[in-house]
Amino acid sequence: MRYSGFRVISEGFFGNKGWTPAWRDPDPKPEYEVVIIGGGGHGLSTAYYLAKNHGITNIAVLEKGYLGGGNVGRNTTIVRANYFLPGNQEFYSHSLKLWEGLEADLNYNVMHSQRGLINLFHSDGQRDAFARRGNAMINQGDDAELLDREGVRRHLPYLDFEQTRFPIYGGLLHRRGGSARHDAVAWGYARGADQRGVDLIQNCEVTGIDIVDGRVTGVQTTRGAIKAKKVGIIVAGRSGQVAAMAGMRLPVESHILQAFVTEGLKPVIDHVVSFGMGHFYISQSDKGGLVFGGDLDFYSSYAARGNLPMVEHVMEAGMTLMPMIGKAKVLRSWGGIMDMTPDGSPIIDKTDVGGLYIDCGWNYGGFKAVPASGWCMAHLMATGDSHEYARRFRLNRFVTGHLLDEEGTGSQHNLH
Amino acid sequence: MRINCPLCGTRDRREFTYYGDAVYANRPAEGAPIEAWDDYLHLRDNPAGETRDLWYHELGCSAWIEVTRNTVTHEISATRLLTDRKKPAKRGKKT
Ligand SMILES: Cc1cc2nc3c(=O)[nH]c(=O)nc-3n(C[C@H](O)[C@H](O)[C@H](O)COP(=O)(O)OP(=O)(O)OC[C@H]3O[C@@H](n4cnc5c(N)ncnc54)[C@H](O)[C@@H]3O)c2cc1C
Ligand SMILES: [Zn+2]
């Protein structure tokens, strides 16, 4: 069923009785050409592009919970292409271009909103670094504008510009940056994959990976054994555990990242604002809630809930930056399990096991990457070669020394 | 979360800085093969369950502490000074 404005109106006349489920709920078949482990954003987009770009449709996506119940439905939805290092730059640039055509491509409203992202800076040194980053973004073909203090004031008059600890010197404006509706991205890809014949199998946890003579032959699951010629591990925070089923030890440590949302308010914050020095960022959802967050809790964790010190820290940073939000009431907070790598960049690569591929290490920036990650992972699984935009996301780069340390913070998983 | 410093007693988590997996205490010797450095710096068991990691009592006695901790429940089951690593860890709830 195609969605359209006309359809919405005509269904309204007939009691909305004509809508059908957005995807089927099939039982697993005994064998597939490709099995994707993990029904998050990256798993679903990989299945979608395998079908759409490469004509491979005999695919199952195995999800242990429900589709979109992982980080793809828990994140704060910033979509941007403001990376600096060659390797990251062209990848995120490609992803943003895919975002810009995503709704038409999926025939699904993912509420992608290019409302502009402003990264604030607070010293001369930081201004120089941001100018350099902005130039790199422009060289890549994306957009960036350096704003001085008055320029920031025109966009964000409500900030506390005179705060003593981090006075605001200016900001880097990325007009094509913004946000999207997280669940809708998962649902849109799920529906698109299902329409092309992909089986989306929920409540199906992978418990083992079968390997014979160095080649993958299938997986063991809570819904029985499933054979496959190719298997992709795309499980974000659980990457370490699933890779261990194939005897692999990954350069990944799982950490907790929290987020917060307030009650719905009238429109007050038009952009995505990030206050790096205070470890705080904020935007306003279309429903009106202020959505904000900060840094990791910093210690490795699988708890999917955070501790109070980071809650306190995030609230303090928010109050430092924009005291006007002090009266808003926080409705909810939650946490997601992040697959942190020692250089802060992802992995899209084959493994030493024939037919076994891995896509992981998204740290806390994997939402914006959902389209390009699926695009490049599908290319890798279909052709056996790394896509040119993901050619640096190699598993062995930590041994060869070709790290992609965007923030220059060194080999420590929780510092990126 | 509260952590039992063997020198100062049980203190709020805010007094401590987390460094990472206890493997950081096993720095390879100079000239060790590249794989040893990869193990030390990058590769992790990353268990969902009991793990051992290093915390620094920054706002206290400045001791390095090895904490045995559950990554799913956040429960801390044992702590010891890094300098005591050769002795067996004291078990039991101290929180
Ligand atoms: C609070 C928070 C804020 C964030 N903010 C942003 C942001 O502003 N911008 C941005 O770009 N990124 C952000 N991120 C990061 C982003 O959400 C993640 O990097 C990305 O969603 C991870 O990829 P995924 O969607 O495939 O993961 P997930 O949705 O977690 O998918 C992995 C799936 O694998 C399944 N799985 C695991 N083990 C198994 C198994 N054994 N068998 C079967 N299935 C299994 C899980 O159930 C899960 O559904 C944020 C994350 C959090 C938590
Ligand atoms: Zn102490």
PDB file of C-alpha atoms and ligand atoms in Angstrom, chain A residues 37-43 62-66 68-79 204-206 234-238 242 245 257-259 281 334-339 362-370, ligand 1:
ATOM      1  CA  ILE A  37      21.350 -10.334  13.113  1.00  0.00           C
ATOM      2  CA  GLY A  38      19.728  -7.261  14.685  1.00  0.00           C
ATOM      3  CA  GLY A  39      16.627  -5.321  13.701  1.00  0.00           C
ATOM      4  CA  GLY A  40      17.864  -1.844  14.593  1.00  0.00           C
ATOM      5  CA  GLY A  41      18.331   1.015  12.168  1.00  0.00           C
ATOM      6  CA  HIS A  42      21.491  -0.421  10.633  1.00  0.00           C
ATOM      7  CA  GLY A  43      20.211  -3.985  10.257  1.00  0.00           C
ATOM      8  CA  LEU A  62      16.441 -11.599  13.132  1.00  0.00           C
ATOM      9  CA  GLU A  63      15.562  -9.346  16.050  1.00  0.00           C
ATOM     10  CA  LYS A  64      15.591 -10.582  19.635  1.00  0.00           C
ATOM     11  CA  GLY A  65      13.006  -8.050  20.795  1.00  0.00           C
ATOM     12  CA  TYR A  66      10.807  -5.875  18.624  1.00  0.00           C
ATOM     13  CA  GLY A  68      13.280  -0.499  16.647  1.00  0.00           C
ATOM     14  CA  GLY A  69      13.374  -1.360  20.361  1.00  0.00           C
ATOM     15  CA  GLY A  70      17.125  -0.770  20.601  1.00  0.00           C
ATOM     16  CA  ASN A  71      19.121   2.405  20.231  1.00  0.00           C
ATOM     17  CA  VAL A  72      17.409   3.406  17.022  1.00  0.00           C
ATOM     18  CA  GLY A  73      14.322   4.136  19.107  1.00  0.00           C
ATOM     19  CA  ARG A  74      16.197   5.624  22.070  1.00  0.00           C
ATOM     20  CA  ASN A  75      18.434   8.246  20.571  1.00  0.00           C
ATOM     21  CA  THR A  76      18.225  12.012  20.363  1.00  0.00           C
ATOM     22  CA  THR A  77      18.077  12.008  16.559  1.00  0.00           C
ATOM     23  CA  ILE A  78      20.738  14.509  15.501  1.00  0.00           C
ATOM     24  CA  VAL A  79      21.482  14.172  11.794  1.00  0.00           C
ATOM     25  CA  CYS A 204      14.077 -14.272  17.641  1.00  0.00           C
ATOM     26  CA  GLU A 205      17.363 -14.080  19.527  1.00  0.00           C
ATOM     27  CA  VAL A 206      20.487 -15.437  17.910  1.00  0.00           C
ATOM     28  CA  ILE A 234      24.581  -5.632  13.213  1.00  0.00           C
ATOM     29  CA  VAL A 235      23.712  -5.497  16.903  1.00  0.00           C
ATOM     30  CA  ALA A 236      25.170  -2.179  18.184  1.00  0.00           C
ATOM     31  CA  GLY A 237      25.665  -2.407  21.981  1.00  0.00           C
ATOM     32  CA  ARG A 238      25.570  -6.229  21.925  1.00  0.00           C
ATOM     33  CA  VAL A 242      27.367 -11.792  19.348  1.00  0.00           C
ATOM     34  CA  MET A 245      29.664 -16.563  19.274  1.00  0.00           C
ATOM     35  CA  LEU A 257      24.395   7.049  27.287  1.00  0.00           C
ATOM     36  CA  GLN A 258      21.397   8.815  28.807  1.00  0.00           C
ATOM     37  CA  ALA A 259      18.829  11.185  27.330  1.00  0.00           C
ATOM     38  CA  TYR A 281      23.019  19.405  23.528  1.00  0.00           C
ATOM     39  CA  TRP A 334      16.444   6.600  29.727  1.00  0.00           C
ATOM     40  CA  GLY A 335      19.686   5.038  28.563  1.00  0.00           C
ATOM     41  CA  GLY A 336      20.969   3.101  25.585  1.00  0.00           C
ATOM     42  CA  ILE A 337      23.934   0.733  25.253  1.00  0.00           C
ATOM     43  CA  MET A 338      26.612   2.241  23.025  1.00  0.00           C
ATOM     44  CA  ASP A 339      29.208   0.205  21.128  1.00  0.00           C
ATOM     45  CA  TRP A 362      28.693   3.363  16.130  1.00  0.00           C
ATOM     46  CA  ASN A 363      29.482   4.984  19.443  1.00  0.00           C
ATOM     47  CA  TYR A 364      26.803   7.607  20.068  1.00  0.00           C
ATOM     48  CA  GLY A 365      26.647   8.841  16.491  1.00  0.00           C
ATOM     49  CA  GLY A 366      25.020   5.970  14.678  1.00  0.00           C
ATOM     50  CA  PHE A 367      21.567   7.375  14.029  1.00  0.00           C
ATOM     51  CA  LYS A 368      22.669   9.797  11.316  1.00  0.00           C
ATOM     52  CA  ALA A 369      24.664   6.929   9.843  1.00  0.00           C
ATOM     53  CA  VAL A 370      21.691   4.588   9.391  1.00  0.00           C
TER      54      VAL A 370
HETATM   55  C1  LIG C   1      20.573   8.405  24.425  1.00  0.00           C
HETATM   56  C2  LIG C   1      21.145   8.247  23.053  1.00  0.00           C
HETATM   57  C3  LIG C   1      21.275   9.349  22.215  1.00  0.00           C
HETATM   58  C4  LIG C   1      21.813   9.223  20.924  1.00  0.00           C
HETATM   59  N1  LIG C   1      21.831  10.318  20.118  1.00  0.00           N
HETATM   60  C5  LIG C   1      22.233  10.219  18.832  1.00  0.00           C
HETATM   61  C6  LIG C   1      22.156  11.340  17.964  1.00  0.00           C
HETATM   62  O1  LIG C   1      21.698  12.424  18.355  1.00  0.00           O
HETATM   63  N2  LIG C   1      22.605  11.205  16.683  1.00  0.00           N
HETATM   64  C7  LIG C   1      23.115  10.040  16.222  1.00  0.00           C
HETATM   65  O2  LIG C   1      23.532   9.983  15.078  1.00  0.00           O
HETATM   66  N3  LIG C   1      23.182   8.927  17.023  1.00  0.00           N
HETATM   67  C8  LIG C   1      22.742   8.998  18.320  1.00  0.00           C
HETATM   68  N4  LIG C   1      22.781   7.880  19.140  1.00  0.00           N
HETATM   69  C9  LIG C   1      23.406   6.641  18.647  1.00  0.00           C
HETATM   70  C10 LIG C   1      22.498   5.752  17.807  1.00  0.00           C
HETATM   71  O3  LIG C   1      21.245   5.617  18.435  1.00  0.00           O
HETATM   72  C11 LIG C   1      23.148   4.365  17.646  1.00  0.00           C
HETATM   73  O4  LIG C   1      24.499   4.501  17.251  1.00  0.00           O
HETATM   74  C12 LIG C   1      22.448   3.506  16.580  1.00  0.00           C
HETATM   75  O5  LIG C   1      21.055   3.528  16.763  1.00  0.00           O
HETATM   76  C13 LIG C   1      22.976   2.082  16.660  1.00  0.00           C
HETATM   77  O6  LIG C   1      22.602   1.294  15.574  1.00  0.00           O
HETATM   78  P1  LIG C   1      21.209   0.469  15.490  1.00  0.00           P
HETATM   79  O7  LIG C   1      20.110   1.432  15.241  1.00  0.00           O
HETATM   80  O8  LIG C   1      21.360  -0.584  14.495  1.00  0.00           O
HETATM   81  O9  LIG C   1      21.133  -0.110  16.964  1.00  0.00           O
HETATM   82  P2  LIG C   1      19.934  -0.823  17.740  1.00  0.00           P
HETATM   83  O10 LIG C   1      18.640  -0.144  17.475  1.00  0.00           O
HETATM   84  O11 LIG C   1      20.364  -0.963  19.148  1.00  0.00           O
HETATM   85  O12 LIG C   1      19.867  -2.235  17.007  1.00  0.00           O
HETATM   86  C14 LIG C   1      20.549  -3.401  17.405  1.00  0.00           C
HETATM   87  C15 LIG C   1      19.498  -4.493  17.519  1.00  0.00           C
HETATM   88  O13 LIG C   1      20.139  -5.748  17.653  1.00  0.00           O
HETATM   89  C16 LIG C   1      19.313  -6.541  18.460  1.00  0.00           C
HETATM   90  N5  LIG C   1      20.085  -7.678  18.989  1.00  0.00           N
HETATM   91  C17 LIG C   1      21.101  -7.645  19.885  1.00  0.00           C
HETATM   92  N6  LIG C   1      21.555  -8.887  20.138  1.00  0.00           N
HETATM   93  C18 LIG C   1      20.821  -9.721  19.368  1.00  0.00           C
HETATM   94  C19 LIG C   1      20.809 -11.146  19.189  1.00  0.00           C
HETATM   95  N7  LIG C   1      21.663 -11.954  19.847  1.00  0.00           N
HETATM   96  N8  LIG C   1      19.906 -11.672  18.316  1.00  0.00           N
HETATM   97  C20 LIG C   1      19.026 -10.872  17.644  1.00  0.00           C
HETATM   98  N9  LIG C   1      18.998  -9.537  17.790  1.00  0.00           N
HETATM   99  C21 LIG C   1      19.878  -8.965  18.632  1.00  0.00           C
HETATM  100  C22 LIG C   1      18.840  -5.584  19.538  1.00  0.00           C
HETATM  101  O14 LIG C   1      17.680  -6.065  20.204  1.00  0.00           O
HETATM  102  C23 LIG C   1      18.613  -4.305  18.746  1.00  0.00           C
HETATM  103  O15 LIG C   1      17.273  -4.136  18.338  1.00  0.00           O
HETATM  104  C24 LIG C   1      22.264   7.965  20.454  1.00  0.00           C
HETATM  105  C25 LIG C   1      22.130   6.849  21.287  1.00  0.00           C
HETATM  106  C26 LIG C   1      21.560   6.967  22.560  1.00  0.00           C
HETATM  107  C27 LIG C   1      21.400   5.758  23.427  1.00  0.00           C
END
